[in-house]
Coordinates of C-alpha atoms in Angstrom, one line a residue:
Chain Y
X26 CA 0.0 0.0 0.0
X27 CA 1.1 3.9 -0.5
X28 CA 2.2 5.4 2.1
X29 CA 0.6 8.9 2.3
X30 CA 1.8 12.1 3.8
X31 CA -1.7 12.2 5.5
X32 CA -0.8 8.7 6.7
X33 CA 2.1 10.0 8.4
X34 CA 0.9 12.8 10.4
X35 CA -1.9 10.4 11.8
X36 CA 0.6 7.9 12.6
X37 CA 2.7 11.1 14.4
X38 CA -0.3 11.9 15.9
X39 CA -0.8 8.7 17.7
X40 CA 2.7 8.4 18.3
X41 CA 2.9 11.8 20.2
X42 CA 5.6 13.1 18.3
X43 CA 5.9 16.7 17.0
X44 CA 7.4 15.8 14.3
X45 CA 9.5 18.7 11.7
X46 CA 8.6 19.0 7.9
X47 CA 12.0 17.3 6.8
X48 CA 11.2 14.5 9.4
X49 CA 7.7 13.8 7.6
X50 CA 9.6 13.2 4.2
X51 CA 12.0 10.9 5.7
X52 CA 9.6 8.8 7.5
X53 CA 7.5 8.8 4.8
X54 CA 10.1 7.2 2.5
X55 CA 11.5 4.8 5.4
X56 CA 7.8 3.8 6.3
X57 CA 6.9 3.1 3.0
X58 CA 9.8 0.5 2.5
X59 CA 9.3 -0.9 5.9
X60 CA 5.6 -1.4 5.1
X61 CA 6.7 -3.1 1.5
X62 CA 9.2 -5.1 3.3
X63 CA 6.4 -6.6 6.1
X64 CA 3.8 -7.1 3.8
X65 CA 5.4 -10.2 2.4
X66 CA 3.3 -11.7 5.0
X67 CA 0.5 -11.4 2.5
X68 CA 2.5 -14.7 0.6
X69 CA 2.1 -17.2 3.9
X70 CA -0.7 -19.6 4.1
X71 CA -2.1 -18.7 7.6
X72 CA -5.8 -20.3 7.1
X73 CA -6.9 -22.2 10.1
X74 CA -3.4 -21.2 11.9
X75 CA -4.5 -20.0 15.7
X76 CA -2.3 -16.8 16.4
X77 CA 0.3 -16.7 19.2
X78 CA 0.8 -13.7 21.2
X79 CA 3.1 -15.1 23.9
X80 CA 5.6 -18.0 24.0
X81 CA 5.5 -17.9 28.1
X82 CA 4.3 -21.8 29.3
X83 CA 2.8 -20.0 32.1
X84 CA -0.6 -18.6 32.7
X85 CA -2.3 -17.4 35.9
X86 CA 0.6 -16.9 38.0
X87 CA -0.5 -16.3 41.0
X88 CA 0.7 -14.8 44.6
X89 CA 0.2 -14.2 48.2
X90 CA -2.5 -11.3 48.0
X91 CA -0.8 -9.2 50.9
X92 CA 0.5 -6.1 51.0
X93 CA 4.4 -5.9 49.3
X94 CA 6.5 -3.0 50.0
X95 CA 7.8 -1.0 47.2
X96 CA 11.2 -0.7 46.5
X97 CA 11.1 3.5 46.4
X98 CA 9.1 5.9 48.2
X99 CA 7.3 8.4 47.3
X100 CA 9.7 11.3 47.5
X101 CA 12.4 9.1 45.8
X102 CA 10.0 8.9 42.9
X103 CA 8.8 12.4 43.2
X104 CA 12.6 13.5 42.8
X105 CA 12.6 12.2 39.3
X106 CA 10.4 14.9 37.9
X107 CA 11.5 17.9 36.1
X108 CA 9.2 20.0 38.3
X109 CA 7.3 19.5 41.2
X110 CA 5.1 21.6 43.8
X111 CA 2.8 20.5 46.9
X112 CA 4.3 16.6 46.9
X113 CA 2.3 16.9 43.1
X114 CA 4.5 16.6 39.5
X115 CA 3.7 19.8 37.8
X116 CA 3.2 20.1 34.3
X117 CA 1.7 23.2 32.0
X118 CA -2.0 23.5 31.7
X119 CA -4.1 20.6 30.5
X120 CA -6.7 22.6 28.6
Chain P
X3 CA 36.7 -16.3 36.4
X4 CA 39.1 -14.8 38.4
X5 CA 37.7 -14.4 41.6
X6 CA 39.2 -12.1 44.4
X7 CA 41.3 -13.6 46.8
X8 CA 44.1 -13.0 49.9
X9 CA 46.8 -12.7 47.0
X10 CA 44.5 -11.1 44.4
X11 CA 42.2 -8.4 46.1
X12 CA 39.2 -7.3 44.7
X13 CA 40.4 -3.4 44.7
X14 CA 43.2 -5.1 41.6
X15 CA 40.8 -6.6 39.6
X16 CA 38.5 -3.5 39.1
X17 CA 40.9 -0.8 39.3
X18 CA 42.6 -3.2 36.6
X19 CA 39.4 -3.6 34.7
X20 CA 38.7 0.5 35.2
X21 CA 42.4 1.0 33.4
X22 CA 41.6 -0.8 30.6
X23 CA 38.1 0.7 30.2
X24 CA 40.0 4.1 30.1
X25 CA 42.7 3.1 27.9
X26 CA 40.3 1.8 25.3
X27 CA 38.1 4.8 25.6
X28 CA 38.3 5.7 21.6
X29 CA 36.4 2.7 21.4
X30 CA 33.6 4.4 23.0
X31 CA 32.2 1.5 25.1
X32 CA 30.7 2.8 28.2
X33 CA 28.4 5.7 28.9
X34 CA 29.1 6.0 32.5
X35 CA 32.1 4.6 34.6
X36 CA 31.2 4.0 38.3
X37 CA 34.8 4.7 39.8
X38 CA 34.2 6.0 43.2
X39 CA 31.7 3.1 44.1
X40 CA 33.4 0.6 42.3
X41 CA 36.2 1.0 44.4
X42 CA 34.5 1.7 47.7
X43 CA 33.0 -2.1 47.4
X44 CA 35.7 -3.6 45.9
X45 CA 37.6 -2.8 49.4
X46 CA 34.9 -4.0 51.3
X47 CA 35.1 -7.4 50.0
X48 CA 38.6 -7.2 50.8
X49 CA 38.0 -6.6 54.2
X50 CA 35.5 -9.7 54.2
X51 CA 37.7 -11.7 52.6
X52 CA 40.8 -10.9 55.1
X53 CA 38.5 -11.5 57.9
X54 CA 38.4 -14.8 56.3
X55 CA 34.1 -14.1 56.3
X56 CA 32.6 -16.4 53.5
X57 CA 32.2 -13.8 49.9
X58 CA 30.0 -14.7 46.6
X59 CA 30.8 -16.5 44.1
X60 CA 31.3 -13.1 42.0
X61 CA 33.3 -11.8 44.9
X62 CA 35.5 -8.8 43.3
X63 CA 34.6 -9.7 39.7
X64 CA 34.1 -6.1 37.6
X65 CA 31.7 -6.7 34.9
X66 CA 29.9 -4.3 32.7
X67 CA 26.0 -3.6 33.2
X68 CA 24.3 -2.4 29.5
X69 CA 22.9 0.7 30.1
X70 CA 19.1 -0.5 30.0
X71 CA 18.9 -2.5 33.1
X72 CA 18.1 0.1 36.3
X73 CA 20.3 0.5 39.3
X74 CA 21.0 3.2 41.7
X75 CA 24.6 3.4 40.3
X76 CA 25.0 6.1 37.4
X77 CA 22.2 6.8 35.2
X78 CA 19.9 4.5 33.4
X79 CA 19.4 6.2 30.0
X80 CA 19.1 3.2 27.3
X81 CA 21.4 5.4 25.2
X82 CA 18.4 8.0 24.7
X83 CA 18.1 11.6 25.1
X84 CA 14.5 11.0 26.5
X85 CA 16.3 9.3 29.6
X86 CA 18.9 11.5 29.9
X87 CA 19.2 12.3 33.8
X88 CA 17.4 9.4 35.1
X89 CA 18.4 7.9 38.1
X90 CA 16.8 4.6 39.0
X91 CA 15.8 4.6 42.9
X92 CA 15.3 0.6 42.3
X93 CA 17.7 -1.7 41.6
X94 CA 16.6 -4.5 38.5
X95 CA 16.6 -8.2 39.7
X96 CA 19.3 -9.5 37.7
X97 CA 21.7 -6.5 39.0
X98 CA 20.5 -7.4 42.5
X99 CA 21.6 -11.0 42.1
X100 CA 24.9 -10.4 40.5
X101 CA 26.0 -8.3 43.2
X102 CA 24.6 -10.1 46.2
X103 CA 27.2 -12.7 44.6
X104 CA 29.9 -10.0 45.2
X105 CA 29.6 -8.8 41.5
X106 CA 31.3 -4.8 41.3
X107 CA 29.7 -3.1 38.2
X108 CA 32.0 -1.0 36.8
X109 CA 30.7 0.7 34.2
X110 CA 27.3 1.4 31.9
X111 CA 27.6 0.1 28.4
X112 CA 26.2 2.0 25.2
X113 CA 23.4 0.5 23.5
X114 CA 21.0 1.6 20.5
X115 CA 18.7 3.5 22.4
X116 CA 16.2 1.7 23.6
X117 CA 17.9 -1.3 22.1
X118 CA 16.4 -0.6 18.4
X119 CA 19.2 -1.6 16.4
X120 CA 21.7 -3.7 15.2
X121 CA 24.9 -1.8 15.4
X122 CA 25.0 0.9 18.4
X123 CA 24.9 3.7 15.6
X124 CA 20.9 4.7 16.8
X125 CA 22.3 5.6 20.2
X126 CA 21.9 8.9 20.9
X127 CA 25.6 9.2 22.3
X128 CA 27.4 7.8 19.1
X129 CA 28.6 4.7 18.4
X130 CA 30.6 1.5 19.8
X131 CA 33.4 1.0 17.8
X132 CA 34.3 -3.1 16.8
X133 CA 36.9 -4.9 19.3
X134 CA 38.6 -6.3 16.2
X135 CA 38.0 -3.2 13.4
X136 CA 37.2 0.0 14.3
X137 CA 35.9 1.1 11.2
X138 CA 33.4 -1.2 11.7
X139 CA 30.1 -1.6 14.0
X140 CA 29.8 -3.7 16.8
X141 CA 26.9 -4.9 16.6
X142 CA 23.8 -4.0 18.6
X143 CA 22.2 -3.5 20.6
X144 CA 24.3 -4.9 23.0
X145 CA 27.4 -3.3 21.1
X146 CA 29.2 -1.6 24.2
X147 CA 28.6 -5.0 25.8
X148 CA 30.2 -7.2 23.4
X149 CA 33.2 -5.1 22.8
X150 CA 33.9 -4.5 26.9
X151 CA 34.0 -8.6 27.0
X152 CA 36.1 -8.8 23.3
X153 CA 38.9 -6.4 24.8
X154 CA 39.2 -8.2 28.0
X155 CA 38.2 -5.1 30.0
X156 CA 35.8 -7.0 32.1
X157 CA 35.0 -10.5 32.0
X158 CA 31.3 -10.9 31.6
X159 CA 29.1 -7.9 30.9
X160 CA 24.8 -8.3 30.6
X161 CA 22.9 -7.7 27.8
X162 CA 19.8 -7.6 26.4
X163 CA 18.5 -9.8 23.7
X164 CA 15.0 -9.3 21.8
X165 CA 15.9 -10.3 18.6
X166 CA 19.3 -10.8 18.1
X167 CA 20.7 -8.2 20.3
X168 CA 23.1 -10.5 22.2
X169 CA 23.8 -13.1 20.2
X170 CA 24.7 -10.8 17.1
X171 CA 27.2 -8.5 18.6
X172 CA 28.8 -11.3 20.3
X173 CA 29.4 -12.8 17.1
X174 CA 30.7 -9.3 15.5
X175 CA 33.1 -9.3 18.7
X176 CA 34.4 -13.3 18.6
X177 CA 32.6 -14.0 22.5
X178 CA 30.0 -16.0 23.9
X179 CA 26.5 -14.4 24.0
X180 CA 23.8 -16.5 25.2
X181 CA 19.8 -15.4 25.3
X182 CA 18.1 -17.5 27.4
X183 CA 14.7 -19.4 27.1
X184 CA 12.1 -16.9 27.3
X185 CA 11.2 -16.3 30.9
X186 CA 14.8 -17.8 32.2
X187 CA 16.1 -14.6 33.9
X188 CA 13.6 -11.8 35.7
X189 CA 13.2 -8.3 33.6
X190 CA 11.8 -6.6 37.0
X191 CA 13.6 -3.2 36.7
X192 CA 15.3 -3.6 33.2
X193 CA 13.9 -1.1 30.3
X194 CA 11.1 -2.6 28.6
X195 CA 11.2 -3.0 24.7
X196 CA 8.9 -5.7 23.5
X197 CA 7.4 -7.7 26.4
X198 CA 7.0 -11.0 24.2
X199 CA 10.7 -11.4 23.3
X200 CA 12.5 -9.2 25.6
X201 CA 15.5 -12.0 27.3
X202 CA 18.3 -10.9 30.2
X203 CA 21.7 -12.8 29.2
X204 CA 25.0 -12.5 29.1
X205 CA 28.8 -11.9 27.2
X206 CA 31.6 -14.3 28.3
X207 CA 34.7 -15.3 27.0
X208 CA 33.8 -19.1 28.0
X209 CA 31.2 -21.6 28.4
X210 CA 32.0 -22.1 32.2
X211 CA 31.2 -18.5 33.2
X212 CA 28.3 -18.5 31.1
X213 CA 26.6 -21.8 33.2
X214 CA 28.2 -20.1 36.3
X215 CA 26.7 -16.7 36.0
X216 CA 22.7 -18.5 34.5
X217 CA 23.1 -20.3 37.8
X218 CA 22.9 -16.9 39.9
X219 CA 20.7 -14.7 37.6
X220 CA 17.9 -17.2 36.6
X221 CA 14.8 -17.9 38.7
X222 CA 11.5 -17.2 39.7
X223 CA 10.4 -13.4 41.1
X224 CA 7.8 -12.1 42.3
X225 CA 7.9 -9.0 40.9
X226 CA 8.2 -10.4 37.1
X227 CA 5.2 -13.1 36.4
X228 CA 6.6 -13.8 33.3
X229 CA 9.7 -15.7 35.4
X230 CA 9.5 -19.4 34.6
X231 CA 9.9 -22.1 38.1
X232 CA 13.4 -22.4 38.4
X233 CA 14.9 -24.9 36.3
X234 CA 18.7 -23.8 35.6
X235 CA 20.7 -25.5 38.1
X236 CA 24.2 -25.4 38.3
X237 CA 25.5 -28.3 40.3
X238 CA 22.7 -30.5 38.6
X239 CA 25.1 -32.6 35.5
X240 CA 22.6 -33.7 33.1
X241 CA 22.8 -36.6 31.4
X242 CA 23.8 -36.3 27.8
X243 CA 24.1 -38.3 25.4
X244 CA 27.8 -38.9 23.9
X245 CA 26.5 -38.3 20.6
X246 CA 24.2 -35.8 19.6
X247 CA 21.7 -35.1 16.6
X248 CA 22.7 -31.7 15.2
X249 CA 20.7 -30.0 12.5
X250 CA 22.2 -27.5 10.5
X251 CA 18.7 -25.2 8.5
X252 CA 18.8 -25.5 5.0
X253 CA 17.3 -22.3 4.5
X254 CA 19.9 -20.5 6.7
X255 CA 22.8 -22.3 4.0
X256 CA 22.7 -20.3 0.8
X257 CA 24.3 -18.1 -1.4
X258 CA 22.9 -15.1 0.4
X259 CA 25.4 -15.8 3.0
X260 CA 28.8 -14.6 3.2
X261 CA 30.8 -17.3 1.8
X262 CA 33.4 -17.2 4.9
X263 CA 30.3 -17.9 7.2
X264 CA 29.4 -21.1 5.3
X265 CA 33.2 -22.2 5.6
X266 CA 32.9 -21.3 9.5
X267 CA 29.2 -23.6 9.6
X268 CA 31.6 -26.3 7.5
X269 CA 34.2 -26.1 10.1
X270 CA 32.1 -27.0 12.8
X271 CA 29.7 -29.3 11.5
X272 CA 33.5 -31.3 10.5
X273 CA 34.4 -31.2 13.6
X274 CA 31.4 -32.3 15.3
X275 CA 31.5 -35.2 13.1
X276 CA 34.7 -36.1 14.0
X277 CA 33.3 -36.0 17.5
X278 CA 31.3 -39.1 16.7
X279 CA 27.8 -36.4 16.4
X280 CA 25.5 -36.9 13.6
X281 CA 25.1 -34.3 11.7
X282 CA 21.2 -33.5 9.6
X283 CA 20.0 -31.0 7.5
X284 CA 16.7 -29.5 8.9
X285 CA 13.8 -27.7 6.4
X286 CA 12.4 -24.2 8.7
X287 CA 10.6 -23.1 5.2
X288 CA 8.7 -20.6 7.7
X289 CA 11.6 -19.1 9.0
X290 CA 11.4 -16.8 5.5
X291 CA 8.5 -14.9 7.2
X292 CA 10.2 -14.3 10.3
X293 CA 11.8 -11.3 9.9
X294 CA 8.8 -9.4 8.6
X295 CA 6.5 -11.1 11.6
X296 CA 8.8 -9.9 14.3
X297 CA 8.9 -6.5 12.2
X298 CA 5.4 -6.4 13.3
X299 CA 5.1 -7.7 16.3
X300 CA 8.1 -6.2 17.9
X301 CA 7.3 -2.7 16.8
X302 CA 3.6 -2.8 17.8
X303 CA 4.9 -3.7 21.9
X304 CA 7.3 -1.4 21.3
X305 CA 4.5 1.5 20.3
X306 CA 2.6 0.4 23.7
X307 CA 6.1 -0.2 25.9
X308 CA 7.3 3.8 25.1
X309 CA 4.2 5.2 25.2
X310 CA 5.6 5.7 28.8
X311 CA 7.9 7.9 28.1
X312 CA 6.4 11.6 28.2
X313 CA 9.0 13.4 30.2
X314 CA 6.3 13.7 33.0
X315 CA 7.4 11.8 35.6
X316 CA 11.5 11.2 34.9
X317 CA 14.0 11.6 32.5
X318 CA 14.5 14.8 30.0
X319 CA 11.2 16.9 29.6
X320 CA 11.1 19.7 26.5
X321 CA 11.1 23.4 28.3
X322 CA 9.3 24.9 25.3
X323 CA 5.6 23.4 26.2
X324 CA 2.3 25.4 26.1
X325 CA 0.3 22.9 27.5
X326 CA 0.5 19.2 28.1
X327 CA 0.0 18.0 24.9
X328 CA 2.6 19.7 23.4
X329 CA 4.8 18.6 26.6
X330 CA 4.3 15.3 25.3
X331 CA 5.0 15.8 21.8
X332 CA 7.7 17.8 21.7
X333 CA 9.4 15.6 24.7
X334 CA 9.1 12.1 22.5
X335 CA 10.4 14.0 19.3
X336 CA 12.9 15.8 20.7
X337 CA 14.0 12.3 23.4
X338 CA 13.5 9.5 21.0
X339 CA 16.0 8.7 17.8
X340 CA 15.2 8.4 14.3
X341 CA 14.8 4.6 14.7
X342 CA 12.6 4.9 17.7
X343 CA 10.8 6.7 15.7
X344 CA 10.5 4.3 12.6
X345 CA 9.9 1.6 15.1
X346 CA 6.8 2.8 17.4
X347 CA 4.9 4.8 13.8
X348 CA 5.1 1.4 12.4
X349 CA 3.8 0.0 15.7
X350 CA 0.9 2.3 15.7
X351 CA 0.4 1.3 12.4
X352 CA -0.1 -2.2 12.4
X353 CA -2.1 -1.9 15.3
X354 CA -4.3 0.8 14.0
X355 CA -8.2 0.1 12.8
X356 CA -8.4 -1.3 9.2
X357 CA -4.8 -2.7 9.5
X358 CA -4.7 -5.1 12.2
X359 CA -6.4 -8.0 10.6
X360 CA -3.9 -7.6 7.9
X361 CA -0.3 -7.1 9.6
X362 CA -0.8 -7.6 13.3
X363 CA -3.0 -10.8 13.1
X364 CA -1.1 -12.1 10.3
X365 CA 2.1 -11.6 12.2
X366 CA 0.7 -13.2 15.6
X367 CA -0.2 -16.5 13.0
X368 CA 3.3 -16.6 11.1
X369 CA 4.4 -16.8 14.7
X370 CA 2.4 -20.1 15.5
X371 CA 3.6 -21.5 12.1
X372 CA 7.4 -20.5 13.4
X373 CA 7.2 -22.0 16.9
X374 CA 5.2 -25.4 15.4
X375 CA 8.3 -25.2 13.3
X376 CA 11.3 -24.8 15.7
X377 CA 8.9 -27.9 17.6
X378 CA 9.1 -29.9 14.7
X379 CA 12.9 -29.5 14.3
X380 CA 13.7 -30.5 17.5
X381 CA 11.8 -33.7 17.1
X382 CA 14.0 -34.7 14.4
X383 CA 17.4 -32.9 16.2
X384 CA 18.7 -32.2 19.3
X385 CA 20.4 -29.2 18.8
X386 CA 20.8 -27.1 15.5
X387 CA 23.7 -25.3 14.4
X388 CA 23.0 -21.8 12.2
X389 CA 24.7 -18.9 11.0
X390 CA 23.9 -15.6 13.6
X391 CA 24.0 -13.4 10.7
X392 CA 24.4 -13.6 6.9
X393 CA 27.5 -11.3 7.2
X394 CA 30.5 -10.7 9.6
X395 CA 30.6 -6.8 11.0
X396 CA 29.9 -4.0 8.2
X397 CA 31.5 -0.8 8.0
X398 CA 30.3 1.8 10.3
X399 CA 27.8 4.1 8.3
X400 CA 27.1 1.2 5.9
X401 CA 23.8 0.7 6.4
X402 CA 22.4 3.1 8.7
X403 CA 20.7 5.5 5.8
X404 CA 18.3 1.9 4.7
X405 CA 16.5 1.0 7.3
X406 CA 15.6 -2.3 5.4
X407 CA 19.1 -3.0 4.8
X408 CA 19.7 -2.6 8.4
X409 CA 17.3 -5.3 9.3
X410 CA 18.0 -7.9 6.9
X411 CA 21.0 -8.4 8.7
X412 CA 18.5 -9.6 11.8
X413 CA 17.4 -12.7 9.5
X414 CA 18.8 -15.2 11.3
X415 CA 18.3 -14.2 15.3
X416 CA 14.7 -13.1 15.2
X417 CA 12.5 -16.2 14.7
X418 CA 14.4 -17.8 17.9
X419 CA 12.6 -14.8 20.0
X420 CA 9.5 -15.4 18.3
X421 CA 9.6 -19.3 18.9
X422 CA 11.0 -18.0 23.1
X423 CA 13.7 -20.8 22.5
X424 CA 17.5 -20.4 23.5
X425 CA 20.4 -19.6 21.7
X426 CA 24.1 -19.2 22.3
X427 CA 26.9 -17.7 20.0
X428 CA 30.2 -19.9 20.0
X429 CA 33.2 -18.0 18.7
X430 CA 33.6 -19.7 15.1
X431 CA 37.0 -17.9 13.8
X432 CA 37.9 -14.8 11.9
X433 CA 37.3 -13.9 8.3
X434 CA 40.6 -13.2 6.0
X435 CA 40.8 -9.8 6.9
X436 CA 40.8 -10.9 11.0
X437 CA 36.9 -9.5 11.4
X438 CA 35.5 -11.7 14.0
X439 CA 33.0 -14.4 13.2
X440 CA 30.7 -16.4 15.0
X441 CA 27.6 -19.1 14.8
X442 CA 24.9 -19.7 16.6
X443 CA 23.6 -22.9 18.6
X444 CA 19.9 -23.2 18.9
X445 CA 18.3 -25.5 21.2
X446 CA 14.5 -26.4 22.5
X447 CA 13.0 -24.1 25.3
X448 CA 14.6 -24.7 28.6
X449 CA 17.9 -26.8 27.5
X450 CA 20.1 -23.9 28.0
X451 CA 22.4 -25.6 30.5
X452 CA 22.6 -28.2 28.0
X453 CA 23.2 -25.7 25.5
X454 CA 25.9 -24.7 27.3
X455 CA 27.5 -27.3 27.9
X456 CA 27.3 -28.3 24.1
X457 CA 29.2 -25.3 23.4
X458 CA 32.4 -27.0 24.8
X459 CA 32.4 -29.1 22.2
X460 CA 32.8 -26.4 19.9
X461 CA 35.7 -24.8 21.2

């Protein structure tokens, strides 16, 4: 399929990524070949093949459901952030 | 692995190891060296051990850490700019192991940031240059790895392996590289790229540290429920058989190989022959579609796994934000590489409405027909013997404009992270021009000790 320039400034929007007008071109080009490249798929006889998401042999682990301490506390974690006010992470308006 | 001792103190080895990292610093290997603390426990094992108080099994040994797994010790930035300034106040599982064995990390290791890549050129602080060519790469992600462990800076460094990542830069770099079984070591506090593949392993320069250092990091934990019941033992000698079924993959045996890989495959298989092994040639036709399923599987965990990173709560945060949105945006474009980029768009993509049925589905089934495949080989085999890549170490800058290009040369690692089997890179020689070269031995899930073991054989 042909990658438009549409495409990739939906696929920037869901990616969160501001992205410049040189950057657009060059994805663009890279996308397009990665896309031709992955759609080889189309050639492999998958009828009646269940999919597999996971190769763990595991499912339902379960555990003690009690309380487990965390390995940081909060002002370690809060000490991350760029900026922070009132024990909150601050960030620019929302709306 | 040379231990600490009375005679040889732990404060030797990794102001030794710390020397050497310095004097090969054009080689650009680490992205953080942890002197002061280094140093500080090194002498506290020394006074342990002159006490005569029992010390780990590690006691003293420096090794490497790659700069994805999280400890307290330097920052954890995965080679990216989003990262940048992050220090972890939690300590990853496998880290926490190591050193309770009396393991002294001395230094980060540059990766492809975020571990997208095959050569260390994506990370955002340049790139590792080859142990044996420095005009050439070395290999990624794990490249800083690799070459710490090729130059004999340190003597087993970790790495990260979700399709290829170990195994292929330890073959650029002439060392052992294994990635485990899916689910063999705990990824509690270790950077998250694709949650399906992701393995913990490791660089050595021999089979014994590999089986000694499996022994300490695998295991069960609680805080990773994708940790499988512990299985790797250490002191436990299974059985094996004198002589061995290995099959060598037709498919992996061409002319699209470099021809002084398939000389390095002949070597081998020869000499396993004249080890009294039978040697048979195993059909994987499926293993064609590998590299465009894990193109779209991998990418599409990877679009959900870095969705995290919005330079909210740690790590770099644009300053030139009007509101949050635009925080967000102009955070990941400015933070994330070119190929992080590539890698979570096309993510997005096959997971998007209208194309999922068609790439994302199709992937998840290839991936069935892959693992039924890898199943079916080891009914007829015990182990199988394959090329790691279809070319020894490129030039730096070679390939890093084609994106393709660039992933072609993951042909051969991927479908073993799709299938969750092992696989270990022996040393296998050097090409003409003394460029390292290496194969890889693939075997069914949970056999790594046996894997291991194998690899003796090899030497």
């Amino acid at each position: 399929m042909e990658i438009k320039r549409e495409d990739i400034i939906h696929l920037a929007e869901l990616s969160n990524f501001s992205l410049s007008e040189k950057e657009i071109e060059g994805l663009g080009k890279d996308l397009q070949e990665i896309i031709k490249y992955i759609s080889q798929l189309d050639q492999l006889d998958t009828n009646n093949i269940e999919p597999t998401y996971q190769v763990f042999d595991l499912e339902n682990v379960w555990r003690e459901d009690e309380i487990v301490e965390q390995e940081a506390t909060r002002e370690e974690l809060l000490a991350l952030t760029v900026e922070q006010k009132d024990h909150q992470i601050k960030v620019p308006k929302v709306l | 692995m040379k231990v600490a001792n009375k005679k040889v103190t732990a404060e030797r080895l990794v102001r030794d190891a710390l020397e050497k990292a310095k004097y090969f610093s054009d080689y650009h290997i680490f992205t953080f060296l942890n002197e002061e603390v280094a140093i500080k426990k090194a002498k506290e094992i020394d006074k342990r051990i002159a006490k005569g108080e029992k010390v780990g099994k590690l006691a003293g040994v420096p090794y490497a850490l790659k700069d994805n797994f999280l400890s307290p010790e330097g920052e954890t930035t995965a080679s990216a700019h989003i990262l940048e300034g992050f220090t972890a106040p939690v300590t990853a599982t496998a880290v926490a192991k190591l050193e309770a064995e009396g393991a002294i990390m001395i230094g980060r290791t540059n990766l492809d940031a975020f571990a997208h890549g095959s050569t260390t050129e994506n990370s955002y602080f340049g790139p590792t240059l080859n142990s044996h060519d420095k005009t050439r790469v070395a290999g990624g992600s794990s490249g800083g790895s690799a070459v710490a462990v090729a130059l004999d800076i340190v003597e087993f460094a970790t790495g990260t392996d979700t399709g290829g990542s170990i195994r292929q830069p330890a073959s650029f770099n002439g060392v052992y590289g294994l990635k485990p079984t899916f689910g063999t070591v705990s990824r509690y506090g270790v950077v998250a790229m694709a949650s399906s593949t992701d393995c913990i392993g490791f660089f050595t320069k021999t089979p014994d540290d590999m089986n000694l250092l499996m022994s300490i990091a695998a295991g069960q934990d609680p805080k990773d429920m994708t940790t499988l019941p512990d299985y790797y033992d250490e002191s436990e000698t299974k059985s094996q058989k004198d002589s061995l079924r290995i099959g060598v993959i037709k498919e992996f045996d061409n002319d699209s190989v470099s021809p002084e890989i398939r000389e390095a495959l002949k070597k081998k298989v020869e000499l396993l022959k004249a080890k009294g092994h039978e040697i048979v040639e195993v059909k994987m036709p499926s293993l064609k579609y590998a590299l465009a399923a894990y193109y779209i599987i991998v990418p599409a965990e990877v679009a959900s796994n870095l969705s995290r990173h919005d330079g909210v709560r740690y790590g770099f945060r644009s300053d030139k934000s009007a509101d949050l949105k635009n925080l967000y945006e102009n955070t990941r474009n400015e933070g994330f590489m070119p190929e992080n980029k590539r890698r979570i768009m096309i993510g997005n993509f096959v997971l998007s409405s209208g194309f999922y049925d068609a790439y994302f589905l199709k992937a998840a089934k290839a991936r069935t027909l892959i693992v039924k495949e890898y199943e079916k080989a080891f009914s007829k085999c015990d182990f199988l013997l394959a090329p790691v890549t279809p070319n020894p170490a490129f030039k730096l800058g070679e390939k890093i404009g084609d994106p393709v290009a660039m992933y072609l040369e993951d042909m051969m690692t991927v479908s073993l992270n799709l299938a969750g089997v092992p696989g270990l890179t022996i040393p296998a020689g050097e090409t003409k021009e003394g460029i390292a070269l290496g194969l890889q031995l693939i075997g069914p899930r949970q056999s790594d000790k046996n894997l291991i073991q194998f690899a003796k054989e090899l030497a």
